[in-house]
Coordinates of C-alpha atoms in Angstrom, one line a residue:
Chain A
X1 CA -13.4 -10.5 -48.8
X2 CA -10.6 -8.8 -50.0
X3 CA -9.2 -6.2 -47.7
X4 CA -7.3 -3.0 -48.5
X5 CA -4.2 -4.9 -47.3
X6 CA -4.7 -7.7 -49.7
X7 CA -5.2 -5.5 -52.5
X8 CA -2.0 -3.5 -51.5
X9 CA -0.2 -6.9 -51.5
X10 CA -1.3 -7.6 -54.9
X11 CA -0.5 -4.2 -56.1
X12 CA 3.1 -4.7 -54.9
X13 CA 3.8 -8.0 -56.7
X14 CA 2.3 -6.6 -59.8
X15 CA 4.0 -3.5 -60.1
X16 CA 7.9 -3.2 -59.3
X17 CA 8.3 -1.3 -56.0
X18 CA 11.6 0.5 -57.5
X19 CA 9.9 3.7 -57.7
X20 CA 8.8 4.9 -54.2
X21 CA 6.7 7.5 -55.6
X22 CA 4.8 5.0 -57.7
X23 CA 4.3 2.7 -54.5
X24 CA 2.8 5.3 -52.2
X25 CA 0.4 6.1 -55.3
X26 CA -0.3 2.5 -55.4
X27 CA -1.0 2.4 -51.6
X28 CA -3.1 5.6 -52.0
X29 CA -5.2 4.1 -55.0
X30 CA -5.8 0.6 -53.2
X31 CA -7.0 2.6 -50.3
X32 CA -9.4 4.7 -52.5
X33 CA -10.4 1.6 -54.1
X34 CA -11.2 -0.1 -50.9
X35 CA -13.2 2.9 -49.7
X36 CA -15.2 3.0 -52.7
X37 CA -16.1 -0.6 -52.8
X38 CA -17.5 -0.2 -49.4
X39 CA -14.7 -2.4 -47.9
X40 CA -13.7 -1.8 -44.1
X41 CA -10.3 -0.3 -43.4
X42 CA -8.6 -2.5 -40.6
X43 CA -5.8 -1.0 -38.3
X44 CA -2.8 -2.7 -39.9
X45 CA -4.1 -1.5 -43.7
X46 CA -2.2 1.3 -45.0
X47 CA -4.3 4.7 -44.7
X48 CA -3.6 8.3 -45.7
X49 CA -2.1 10.3 -42.5
X50 CA -5.0 12.8 -42.7
X51 CA -7.5 10.0 -42.5
X52 CA -5.8 8.6 -39.4
X53 CA -5.8 11.9 -37.7
X54 CA -9.4 12.9 -38.7
X55 CA -10.4 9.5 -37.2
X56 CA -8.4 10.0 -33.9
X57 CA -9.9 13.3 -33.6
X58 CA -13.4 12.3 -34.3
X59 CA -13.1 9.0 -32.1
X60 CA -11.5 10.7 -29.3
X61 CA -14.0 13.5 -29.1
X62 CA -16.6 10.6 -29.2
X63 CA -15.1 8.8 -26.6
X64 CA -14.6 12.2 -24.3
X65 CA -18.3 13.0 -24.9
X66 CA -19.1 9.7 -23.3
X67 CA -17.1 10.2 -20.3
X68 CA -18.1 13.9 -19.9
X69 CA -21.6 13.0 -20.4
X70 CA -21.7 10.9 -17.2
X71 CA -21.6 14.0 -15.1
X72 CA -25.0 15.8 -16.1
X73 CA -26.8 12.5 -15.4
X74 CA -24.9 11.3 -12.4
X75 CA -25.8 14.5 -10.9
X76 CA -29.3 13.0 -10.3
X77 CA -28.2 9.6 -9.2
X78 CA -28.5 10.6 -5.6
X79 CA -31.8 12.2 -6.1
X80 CA -33.7 9.9 -8.3
X81 CA -37.4 9.8 -7.1
X82 CA -38.1 6.3 -7.4
X83 CA -35.7 2.9 -6.9
X84 CA -36.8 1.9 -10.3
X85 CA -35.7 5.1 -12.0
X86 CA -32.5 5.1 -9.9
X87 CA -31.5 1.4 -11.2
X88 CA -32.1 2.9 -14.9
X89 CA -30.1 5.9 -14.4
X90 CA -27.2 4.1 -13.0
X91 CA -27.2 1.5 -15.5
X92 CA -27.3 4.1 -18.3
X93 CA -24.2 6.0 -16.6
X94 CA -22.6 2.7 -16.4
X95 CA -23.1 2.1 -19.9
X96 CA -21.6 5.3 -20.7
X97 CA -18.5 4.4 -19.1
X98 CA -18.4 1.3 -21.0
X99 CA -18.9 3.1 -24.2
X100 CA -15.9 5.5 -23.4
X101 CA -13.7 2.4 -22.8
X102 CA -14.7 0.9 -26.4
X103 CA -14.0 4.2 -28.0
X104 CA -10.8 4.9 -26.4
X105 CA -9.8 1.0 -27.7
X106 CA -10.9 2.1 -31.0
X107 CA -8.8 5.1 -31.1
X108 CA -5.9 3.0 -29.8
X109 CA -5.8 0.9 -32.9
X110 CA -4.7 4.3 -34.7
X111 CA -1.7 4.3 -32.8
X112 CA -2.6 6.9 -29.9
X113 CA -3.4 5.8 -26.3
X114 CA -5.9 6.2 -23.8
X115 CA -3.6 8.4 -21.4
X116 CA -2.6 10.6 -24.3
X117 CA -6.0 11.1 -25.4
X118 CA -7.3 11.8 -21.6
X119 CA -4.4 14.3 -21.2
X120 CA -5.6 16.3 -24.4
X121 CA -9.1 16.3 -23.0
X122 CA -7.8 17.5 -19.6
X123 CA -5.7 20.2 -21.2
X124 CA -8.4 21.4 -23.5
X125 CA -6.8 20.4 -26.6
X126 CA -9.5 17.8 -27.5
X127 CA -13.1 18.6 -27.4
X128 CA -16.2 16.9 -26.3
X129 CA -19.8 17.4 -27.5
X130 CA -21.1 20.9 -26.6
X131 CA -24.4 19.7 -25.3
X132 CA -22.8 18.4 -22.0
X133 CA -22.0 22.0 -20.9
X134 CA -25.6 22.3 -20.1
X135 CA -26.9 21.8 -16.6
X136 CA -29.3 19.5 -15.3
X137 CA -31.6 21.6 -13.1
X138 CA -34.5 19.3 -12.5
X139 CA -35.3 15.5 -12.6
X140 CA -37.0 15.9 -15.9
X141 CA -33.7 16.9 -17.4
X142 CA -32.8 13.3 -17.3
X143 CA -35.7 12.5 -19.5
X144 CA -35.1 15.3 -21.6
X145 CA -31.2 14.2 -22.3
X146 CA -32.4 10.6 -22.7
X147 CA -34.9 11.4 -25.5
X148 CA -33.4 14.3 -27.4
X149 CA -29.7 14.2 -26.6
X150 CA -29.5 10.5 -27.0
X151 CA -32.0 10.8 -29.9
X152 CA -29.7 13.2 -31.6
X153 CA -26.8 10.9 -31.0
X154 CA -28.5 8.1 -32.3
X155 CA -29.2 9.8 -35.6
X156 CA -25.5 10.7 -35.8
X157 CA -24.3 7.5 -34.9
X158 CA -26.5 5.0 -37.1
X159 CA -24.8 5.9 -40.0
X160 CA -21.6 5.3 -38.2
X161 CA -22.0 1.6 -38.1
X162 CA -21.3 1.7 -41.9
X163 CA -18.3 3.9 -41.2
X164 CA -15.3 3.1 -43.4
X165 CA -13.2 2.2 -40.3
X166 CA -13.7 -1.1 -39.2
X167 CA -13.1 -0.8 -35.4
X168 CA -14.8 2.4 -35.2
X169 CA -18.0 0.9 -37.2
X170 CA -18.0 -2.1 -34.6
X171 CA -17.9 -0.1 -31.7
X172 CA -20.9 2.1 -33.0
X173 CA -23.1 -1.1 -33.5
X174 CA -22.5 -2.1 -30.0
X175 CA -23.0 1.5 -28.6
X176 CA -26.2 2.2 -30.8
X177 CA -27.9 -0.9 -29.5
X178 CA -27.5 0.5 -26.1
X179 CA -28.2 4.1 -26.9
X180 CA -31.6 3.4 -28.2
X181 CA -32.7 1.6 -25.2
X182 CA -31.6 4.7 -23.1
X183 CA -33.5 6.9 -25.7
X184 CA -36.6 4.9 -25.1
X185 CA -36.1 5.1 -21.1
X186 CA -35.8 8.9 -21.4
X187 CA -39.1 9.1 -23.7
X188 CA -40.8 6.9 -21.0
X189 CA -39.5 9.0 -18.4
X190 CA -41.0 12.1 -19.9
X191 CA -44.0 10.5 -20.6
X192 CA -44.7 9.8 -16.9
X193 CA -44.0 13.3 -16.0
X194 CA -46.2 14.7 -18.7
X195 CA -49.2 12.6 -17.8
X196 CA -48.5 12.9 -14.3
X197 CA -49.5 15.9 -11.8
X198 CA -49.6 19.6 -13.2
X199 CA -46.1 20.3 -11.6
X200 CA -44.5 17.0 -13.2
X201 CA -45.8 18.1 -16.5
X202 CA -44.6 21.6 -15.9
X203 CA -41.3 20.3 -15.3
X204 CA -41.1 18.1 -18.3
X205 CA -42.1 21.2 -20.4
X206 CA -39.4 23.4 -19.0
X207 CA -36.9 20.6 -19.6
X208 CA -37.7 20.2 -23.2
X209 CA -37.6 24.2 -23.7
X210 CA -34.0 24.0 -22.3
X211 CA -32.7 21.0 -24.2
X212 CA -34.4 21.3 -27.8
X213 CA -32.1 23.9 -29.2
X214 CA -28.9 22.6 -27.7
X215 CA -29.7 19.0 -29.0
X216 CA -30.1 20.4 -32.7
X217 CA -26.6 22.1 -32.1
X218 CA -25.4 18.6 -31.4
X219 CA -25.3 17.9 -35.5
X220 CA -22.6 20.7 -35.9
X221 CA -22.5 23.8 -37.8
X222 CA -24.6 24.4 -41.0
X223 CA -23.0 22.6 -44.1
X224 CA -21.6 25.6 -45.6
X225 CA -19.5 26.1 -42.5
X226 CA -18.5 22.6 -41.7
X227 CA -14.6 22.3 -42.0
X228 CA -14.1 18.3 -42.0
X229 CA -17.5 17.4 -43.8
X230 CA -16.8 17.2 -47.5
X231 CA -13.3 14.9 -46.8
X232 CA -15.2 12.8 -44.5
X233 CA -17.7 12.2 -46.7
X234 CA -15.4 11.0 -49.5
X235 CA -13.7 8.9 -46.9
X236 CA -17.0 7.3 -45.7
X237 CA -16.3 8.1 -42.1
X238 CA -19.4 10.3 -42.5
X239 CA -22.3 9.4 -44.5
X240 CA -24.8 12.3 -44.3
X241 CA -24.3 16.1 -44.0
X242 CA -24.9 17.6 -40.7
X243 CA -28.0 19.6 -42.2
X244 CA -29.5 16.5 -43.5
X245 CA -29.2 14.6 -40.2
X246 CA -30.7 17.6 -38.1
X247 CA -33.5 17.6 -40.4
X248 CA -33.9 14.1 -40.0
X249 CA -33.9 14.7 -36.3
X250 CA -36.5 17.2 -36.4
X251 CA -39.0 15.3 -38.4
X252 CA -38.7 12.5 -35.9
X253 CA -39.2 14.6 -32.9
X254 CA -42.2 16.6 -33.8
X255 CA -44.6 13.8 -33.9
X256 CA -43.2 12.2 -30.6
X257 CA -43.5 15.5 -28.8
X258 CA -47.1 15.7 -29.9
X259 CA -47.5 12.2 -28.4
X260 CA -45.7 13.2 -25.5
X261 CA -48.4 16.2 -25.2
X262 CA -45.3 18.6 -24.8
X263 CA -44.5 21.2 -27.3
X264 CA -41.3 22.2 -28.9
X265 CA -39.8 25.8 -28.2
X266 CA -39.8 26.9 -31.9
X267 CA -42.7 29.4 -33.3
X268 CA -41.5 29.0 -36.9
X269 CA -41.7 24.9 -36.6
X270 CA -44.4 23.6 -39.2
X271 CA -44.8 21.0 -41.8
X272 CA -43.8 22.1 -45.1
X273 CA -46.1 20.0 -47.6
X274 CA -43.7 20.9 -50.6
X275 CA -40.5 19.5 -49.0
X276 CA -42.1 16.8 -47.3
X277 CA -40.2 18.1 -43.9
X278 CA -40.8 20.1 -41.1
X279 CA -39.3 23.8 -41.3
X280 CA -37.7 25.1 -38.2
X281 CA -36.4 28.3 -36.8
X282 CA -32.8 29.7 -37.1
X283 CA -30.2 28.2 -34.7
X284 CA -28.5 30.6 -32.5
X285 CA -25.0 29.7 -33.9
X286 CA -23.5 32.7 -31.6
X287 CA -24.5 30.7 -28.6
X288 CA -23.1 27.5 -30.2
X289 CA -19.8 28.9 -30.8
X290 CA -19.4 30.6 -27.3
X291 CA -20.1 27.1 -25.8
X292 CA -17.4 25.3 -28.0
X293 CA -15.1 28.1 -27.1
X294 CA -15.5 27.2 -23.5
X295 CA -18.1 29.8 -22.3
X296 CA -21.0 27.7 -21.8
X297 CA -22.8 27.3 -18.6
X298 CA -20.9 24.3 -17.4
X299 CA -17.6 24.1 -19.4
X300 CA -15.5 24.9 -16.4
X301 CA -17.3 22.8 -14.0
X302 CA -17.2 19.6 -16.2
X303 CA -13.5 19.7 -17.0
X304 CA -12.4 20.5 -13.3
X305 CA -14.6 17.8 -12.2
X306 CA -13.0 15.4 -14.8
X307 CA -9.4 16.6 -13.9
X308 CA -10.0 16.2 -10.2
X309 CA -11.2 12.6 -10.4
X310 CA -8.3 11.9 -12.6
X311 CA -5.6 13.7 -10.3
X312 CA -7.1 12.4 -7.0
X313 CA -7.1 8.9 -8.6
X314 CA -3.2 9.2 -9.4
X315 CA -2.1 7.4 -6.3
X316 CA -4.6 4.6 -6.9
X317 CA -3.3 3.8 -10.4
X318 CA 0.2 4.4 -9.1
X319 CA -0.6 1.7 -6.5
X320 CA -2.0 -0.7 -9.1
X321 CA 1.0 -0.4 -11.2
X322 CA 3.4 -0.8 -8.5
X323 CA 1.6 -3.9 -7.3
X324 CA 1.4 -5.5 -10.8
X325 CA 5.3 -4.8 -11.1
X326 CA 6.0 -6.5 -8.0
X327 CA 3.8 -9.3 -8.5
X328 CA 4.5 -9.9 -12.2
X329 CA 8.3 -9.7 -11.3
X330 CA 8.0 -12.3 -8.5
X331 CA 5.7 -14.6 -10.8
X332 CA 8.3 -14.5 -13.7
X333 CA 11.1 -15.3 -11.3
X334 CA 8.9 -18.2 -9.8
X335 CA 8.3 -19.5 -13.5
X336 CA 11.7 -19.3 -14.3
X337 CA 12.9 -21.2 -11.5
X338 CA 10.3 -23.8 -12.2
X339 CA 11.4 -24.2 -15.8
X340 CA 15.0 -24.7 -14.7
X341 CA 14.0 -27.3 -12.3
X342 CA 11.7 -29.0 -14.7
X343 CA 14.3 -29.0 -17.8
X344 CA 17.5 -29.2 -15.8
X345 CA 20.2 -27.1 -17.3
X346 CA 19.6 -29.2 -20.3
X347 CA 20.8 -26.3 -22.8
X348 CA 21.4 -23.7 -20.4
X349 CA 19.2 -21.0 -22.1
X350 CA 16.2 -21.0 -19.8
X351 CA 17.6 -18.3 -17.5
X352 CA 18.6 -16.1 -20.8
Chain B
X1 CA -40.3 -8.3 8.3
X2 CA -37.7 -6.9 10.6
X3 CA -34.9 -8.9 8.9
X4 CA -36.0 -7.9 5.2
X5 CA -35.9 -4.4 6.3
X6 CA -32.6 -4.7 8.0
X7 CA -31.0 -6.5 5.0
X8 CA -32.7 -4.3 2.6
X9 CA -31.6 -1.1 4.3
X10 CA -28.1 -2.4 4.3
X11 CA -28.2 -2.8 0.4
X12 CA -29.9 0.4 -0.2
X13 CA -27.8 2.7 1.7
X14 CA -24.4 1.0 0.5
X15 CA -25.6 1.3 -3.1
X16 CA -26.4 5.0 -2.7
X17 CA -23.0 5.8 -1.3
X18 CA -21.5 3.9 -4.2
X19 CA -23.6 5.9 -6.6
X20 CA -21.9 8.9 -5.3
X21 CA -19.0 7.8 -7.1
X22 CA -20.3 8.1 -10.6
X23 CA -18.1 10.3 -12.3
X24 CA -15.4 10.7 -9.6
X25 CA -13.8 7.3 -9.9
X26 CA -10.1 6.9 -10.2
X27 CA -10.2 5.1 -13.5
X28 CA -12.9 4.4 -16.0
X29 CA -12.9 0.6 -15.3
X30 CA -13.8 1.6 -11.7
X31 CA -16.6 3.8 -12.9
X32 CA -18.2 0.4 -14.4
X33 CA -17.2 -1.7 -11.3
X34 CA -18.6 0.6 -8.7
X35 CA -21.8 1.2 -10.5
X36 CA -22.3 -2.5 -11.2
X37 CA -21.8 -3.1 -7.5
X38 CA -24.1 -0.5 -6.6
X39 CA -26.6 -1.8 -9.3
X40 CA -26.4 -5.3 -7.7
X41 CA -27.1 -3.8 -4.2
X42 CA -30.0 -1.7 -5.4
X43 CA -31.7 -4.8 -7.1
X44 CA -31.2 -6.7 -3.8
X45 CA -32.8 -3.8 -1.9
X46 CA -35.6 -3.6 -4.2
X47 CA -36.5 -7.4 -3.5
X48 CA -36.0 -7.2 0.1
X49 CA -37.9 -3.9 0.6
X50 CA -40.9 -5.3 -1.2
X51 CA -40.9 -8.2 0.9
X52 CA -41.6 -5.8 3.9
X53 CA -44.0 -3.4 1.9
X54 CA -43.8 -0.9 -0.6
X55 CA -40.2 -0.3 -1.8
X56 CA -40.7 3.4 -2.5
X57 CA -42.5 4.3 0.6
X58 CA -39.9 2.5 2.6
X59 CA -37.0 4.1 0.9
X60 CA -38.1 7.6 0.6
X61 CA -40.7 8.2 3.4
X62 CA -38.9 6.8 6.4
X63 CA -37.2 9.1 8.7
X64 CA -33.5 8.3 9.9
X65 CA -34.8 6.7 13.0
X66 CA -36.7 4.0 11.2
X67 CA -33.8 2.8 9.0
X68 CA -32.3 -0.5 9.9
X69 CA -29.0 -0.7 8.3
X70 CA -25.7 -1.2 10.1
X71 CA -23.6 2.0 10.6
X72 CA -20.9 0.4 8.5
X73 CA -23.0 1.1 5.1
X74 CA -23.8 4.5 5.9
X75 CA -20.3 5.7 6.3
X76 CA -19.2 8.6 4.0
X77 CA -17.0 7.3 0.9
X78 CA -13.8 9.2 1.8
X79 CA -11.2 8.3 -0.5
X80 CA -11.0 5.2 -2.4
X81 CA -9.3 3.1 0.1
X82 CA -12.0 4.0 2.7
X83 CA -14.6 2.9 0.0
X84 CA -12.5 -0.4 -0.4
X85 CA -12.3 -1.1 3.1
X86 CA -15.8 -0.6 3.7
X87 CA -16.6 -2.7 0.7
X88 CA -14.2 -5.6 2.0
X89 CA -15.9 -5.6 5.6
X90 CA -19.3 -5.5 4.1
X91 CA -18.9 -7.9 1.0
X92 CA -17.2 -10.5 3.2
X93 CA -20.1 -10.5 5.7
X94 CA -22.7 -10.4 3.2
X95 CA -21.5 -13.3 1.2
X96 CA -21.3 -15.4 4.3
X97 CA -24.7 -14.5 5.2
X98 CA -26.4 -15.1 1.8
X99 CA -24.4 -18.4 1.6
X100 CA -25.9 -19.5 4.7
X101 CA -29.5 -18.2 3.9
X102 CA -29.3 -19.7 0.4
X103 CA -28.6 -23.1 1.9
X104 CA -31.6 -22.8 4.1
X105 CA -35.3 -23.2 3.0
X106 CA -36.5 -19.8 4.8
X107 CA -38.2 -17.0 3.0
X108 CA -34.7 -15.3 2.1
X109 CA -33.4 -18.5 0.4
X110 CA -34.5 -17.6 -3.2
X111 CA -33.0 -14.0 -3.0
X112 CA -29.9 -15.1 -1.5
X113 CA -29.2 -17.8 -3.8
X114 CA -29.2 -15.0 -6.6
X115 CA -27.4 -12.5 -4.8
X116 CA -24.4 -14.8 -3.4
X117 CA -23.1 -15.0 -6.9
X118 CA -23.1 -10.9 -7.2
X119 CA -21.7 -10.8 -3.9
X120 CA -18.8 -13.1 -4.5
X121 CA -18.0 -10.7 -7.2
X122 CA -18.1 -7.8 -4.8
X123 CA -16.0 -9.4 -2.3
X124 CA -13.3 -10.5 -4.8
X125 CA -13.3 -6.8 -6.2
X126 CA -12.8 -5.5 -2.9
X127 CA -10.0 -8.2 -1.9
X128 CA -8.0 -7.5 -5.2
X129 CA -8.0 -3.7 -4.5
X130 CA -7.1 -4.1 -1.0
X131 CA -4.1 -6.3 -2.2
X132 CA -3.2 -3.6 -4.7
X133 CA -3.5 -0.6 -2.2
X134 CA -1.9 -2.4 0.8
X135 CA 1.1 -3.9 -1.3
X136 CA 1.1 -1.1 -3.9
X137 CA 3.2 2.2 -3.0
X138 CA 4.0 3.5 0.5
X139 CA 1.2 6.3 0.0
X140 CA -1.3 3.5 -1.0
X141 CA -0.5 1.3 2.2
X142 CA -0.9 4.1 4.5
X143 CA -4.2 5.3 3.1
X144 CA -5.4 1.8 3.2
X145 CA -4.0 1.1 6.6
X146 CA -5.9 4.3 8.0
X147 CA -9.0 3.2 6.3
X148 CA -9.0 -0.3 7.4
X149 CA -8.4 1.0 10.9
X150 CA -11.0 3.9 10.8
X151 CA -13.8 1.6 9.9
X152 CA -13.0 -1.5 12.1
X153 CA -15.2 -0.3 15.2
X154 CA -18.3 -0.6 12.8
X155 CA -17.7 -4.2 11.9
X156 CA -18.9 -5.5 15.3
X157 CA -22.5 -4.6 14.6
X158 CA -22.9 -7.1 11.7
X159 CA -22.9 -9.9 13.9
X160 CA -25.6 -8.9 16.2
X161 CA -28.7 -11.1 16.1
X162 CA -31.3 -9.9 13.7
X163 CA -35.2 -10.4 14.6
X164 CA -36.4 -13.0 12.2
X165 CA -33.0 -14.2 11.0
X166 CA -31.9 -17.6 11.9
X167 CA -28.2 -17.0 11.8
X168 CA -25.1 -17.8 13.9
X169 CA -23.8 -14.3 14.5
X170 CA -20.9 -15.5 16.4
X171 CA -20.2 -18.4 13.9
X172 CA -20.2 -16.0 10.9
X173 CA -18.0 -13.3 12.8
X174 CA -15.2 -16.2 13.5
X175 CA -15.2 -17.2 9.7
X176 CA -15.4 -13.3 8.7
X177 CA -12.5 -12.5 10.9
X178 CA -10.4 -15.4 9.4
X179 CA -11.4 -14.4 6.0
X180 CA -10.5 -10.5 6.2
X181 CA -7.4 -11.1 8.2
X182 CA -6.0 -13.4 5.6
X183 CA -6.6 -10.6 3.1
X184 CA -5.2 -8.1 5.1
X185 CA -2.1 -10.0 6.0
X186 CA -1.5 -10.8 2.2
X187 CA -1.9 -6.9 1.6
X188 CA 1.0 -6.7 4.1
X189 CA -1.5 -4.7 6.5
X190 CA -2.1 -5.4 10.1
X191 CA -5.3 -6.6 11.5
X192 CA -6.5 -3.7 13.4
X193 CA -6.3 -4.0 17.2
X194 CA -6.0 -2.2 20.3
X195 CA -8.6 0.0 22.7
X196 CA -9.7 2.1 19.7
X197 CA -10.6 -0.8 17.4
X198 CA -13.8 -2.2 19.3
X199 CA -14.8 1.1 20.9
X200 CA -18.2 1.3 19.1
X201 CA -18.5 -2.4 18.0
X202 CA -21.8 -2.4 19.6
X203 CA -23.2 0.1 17.2
X204 CA -27.0 0.6 17.0
X205 CA -28.0 1.0 13.2
X206 CA -30.3 -2.0 13.6
X207 CA -31.9 -0.2 16.2
X208 CA -32.5 3.1 14.2
X209 CA -29.6 4.8 16.0
X210 CA -27.1 6.1 13.1
X211 CA -24.2 8.4 12.8
X212 CA -24.6 12.1 11.9
X213 CA -23.7 11.9 8.0
X214 CA -26.5 9.5 7.4
X215 CA -29.2 12.2 7.9
X216 CA -27.8 14.3 5.2
X217 CA -27.5 11.7 3.0
X218 CA -31.3 10.8 3.6
X219 CA -32.2 14.3 2.9
X220 CA -30.5 14.2 -0.5
X221 CA -32.0 10.9 -1.5
X222 CA -35.6 11.7 -0.5
X223 CA -36.1 15.4 -1.2
X224 CA -37.7 15.2 -4.7
X225 CA -40.0 12.1 -4.0
X226 CA -41.0 13.8 -0.7
X227 CA -41.7 17.3 -2.6
X228 CA -44.3 15.6 -4.9
X229 CA -46.6 13.6 -2.4
X230 CA -48.3 10.8 -4.3
X231 CA -46.6 11.7 -7.8
X232 CA -45.6 8.5 -9.7
X233 CA -42.6 8.7 -11.6

């Protein structure tokens, strides 16, 4: 398969590179052609600065969401009501840390570093998904997060498996597999509650009532207010608009809620025969903007805990670095002396 | 079934403590590693408790005085060095114990054969961090030294006889001491000694006598389950 890089290499030979502007235009044309042909852009390929910047922003925000997203669920690990549920929840939170790691690696292929990105998260210069600024108040919230929040994430992320940037697309393939597993587990948790005692059923309904609207907000602002959408779609980073994905999610959730025996907290929700979709009520965009601005119920708590974990871990990371330095230095000295002994002073270059 | 309960409680309680780290670890790789160890231990606990009865009844409906874990595993996490010291002491013991049980043909042989592989990883993880912290910076050295010292007095209990477990505790203690001492020396740390080091080495967790933080840990662990008697989850 011809990659963008090959295409550019060919372009270079064919056109005389004397003219810098012509060369830049050729790079850009090759990039556009690669994207148009659904080829993957790889780390060493030329790409527009704005494409690089938007990917760094999106992948970093995605990674941060995995890391901050551990908190609302980890909040229930020590209180999980059965050992089976506790094991499932621990495994899920562990997966999220793993997803964060994949995504930071994907972002690093674009020329940034994990430290730099974490620093931006801690200082509020980069965001994470608004959903994680809501509190987990009961055990049922763990199920609602699995069903609705992971469900919304999957609806968003499955198209990203075909994203034009190779490392991101490949990370998403791995992540989506695990996410759909989590989503099924969340659904099954809610099902057990919904069919359990009246108190358990009520707990499940209350959780769904609190998480439904924030989950719909995960798809971002409406299409006419989404600042990055058009460019991202041209570049094939995004494949569908916010509103399209949100509609798809609602259409999936309504029958699932019915089969759970739970209701969705929207009096305007009804099937529209003409459109072949569910109509649903207006989202509270004021709340959405407030949460994004940092005024949600848990924004302060989430970022404070993240910073604290990082700051309190500084001495540990410093110890690891100091140990590695000491021992690498020793090992190199050892290897060198070995080389010298083995080769003698044959060419006198082994110590160079 | 006293032995299944003792070993199951060890794994259950330590798993719970490690679960408290989720979202608080010093580096993302440790979020993964600590959760991974916690999950392995929880898996072991579920098999062992199921040998003794219903896993959830045993985990959620026993009072503090009925738990049979050693006091070492119930110690609060403290800082990362404290968690690593606890992990070094316990995983070294658990590996020796499971290796012994796996070699026999008793009721624990099957479980031990699987668990010993997991525990080998836990021990390696703890040893690697003991080296990094002990032989890292001055600060990390001091923290690791203090942690090893503070937890030393809870180690004696691991080698007491357990009813129904055919193990030579003194034999295991000798090998344990050799292994842990070697790691500590390599980490430039002294093996704890002196009058304080053995002060409570007769600790009685196996008899249901625990330390004060344990009750609070159980209150948190059990409250939801106990609030809904008879419910299934």
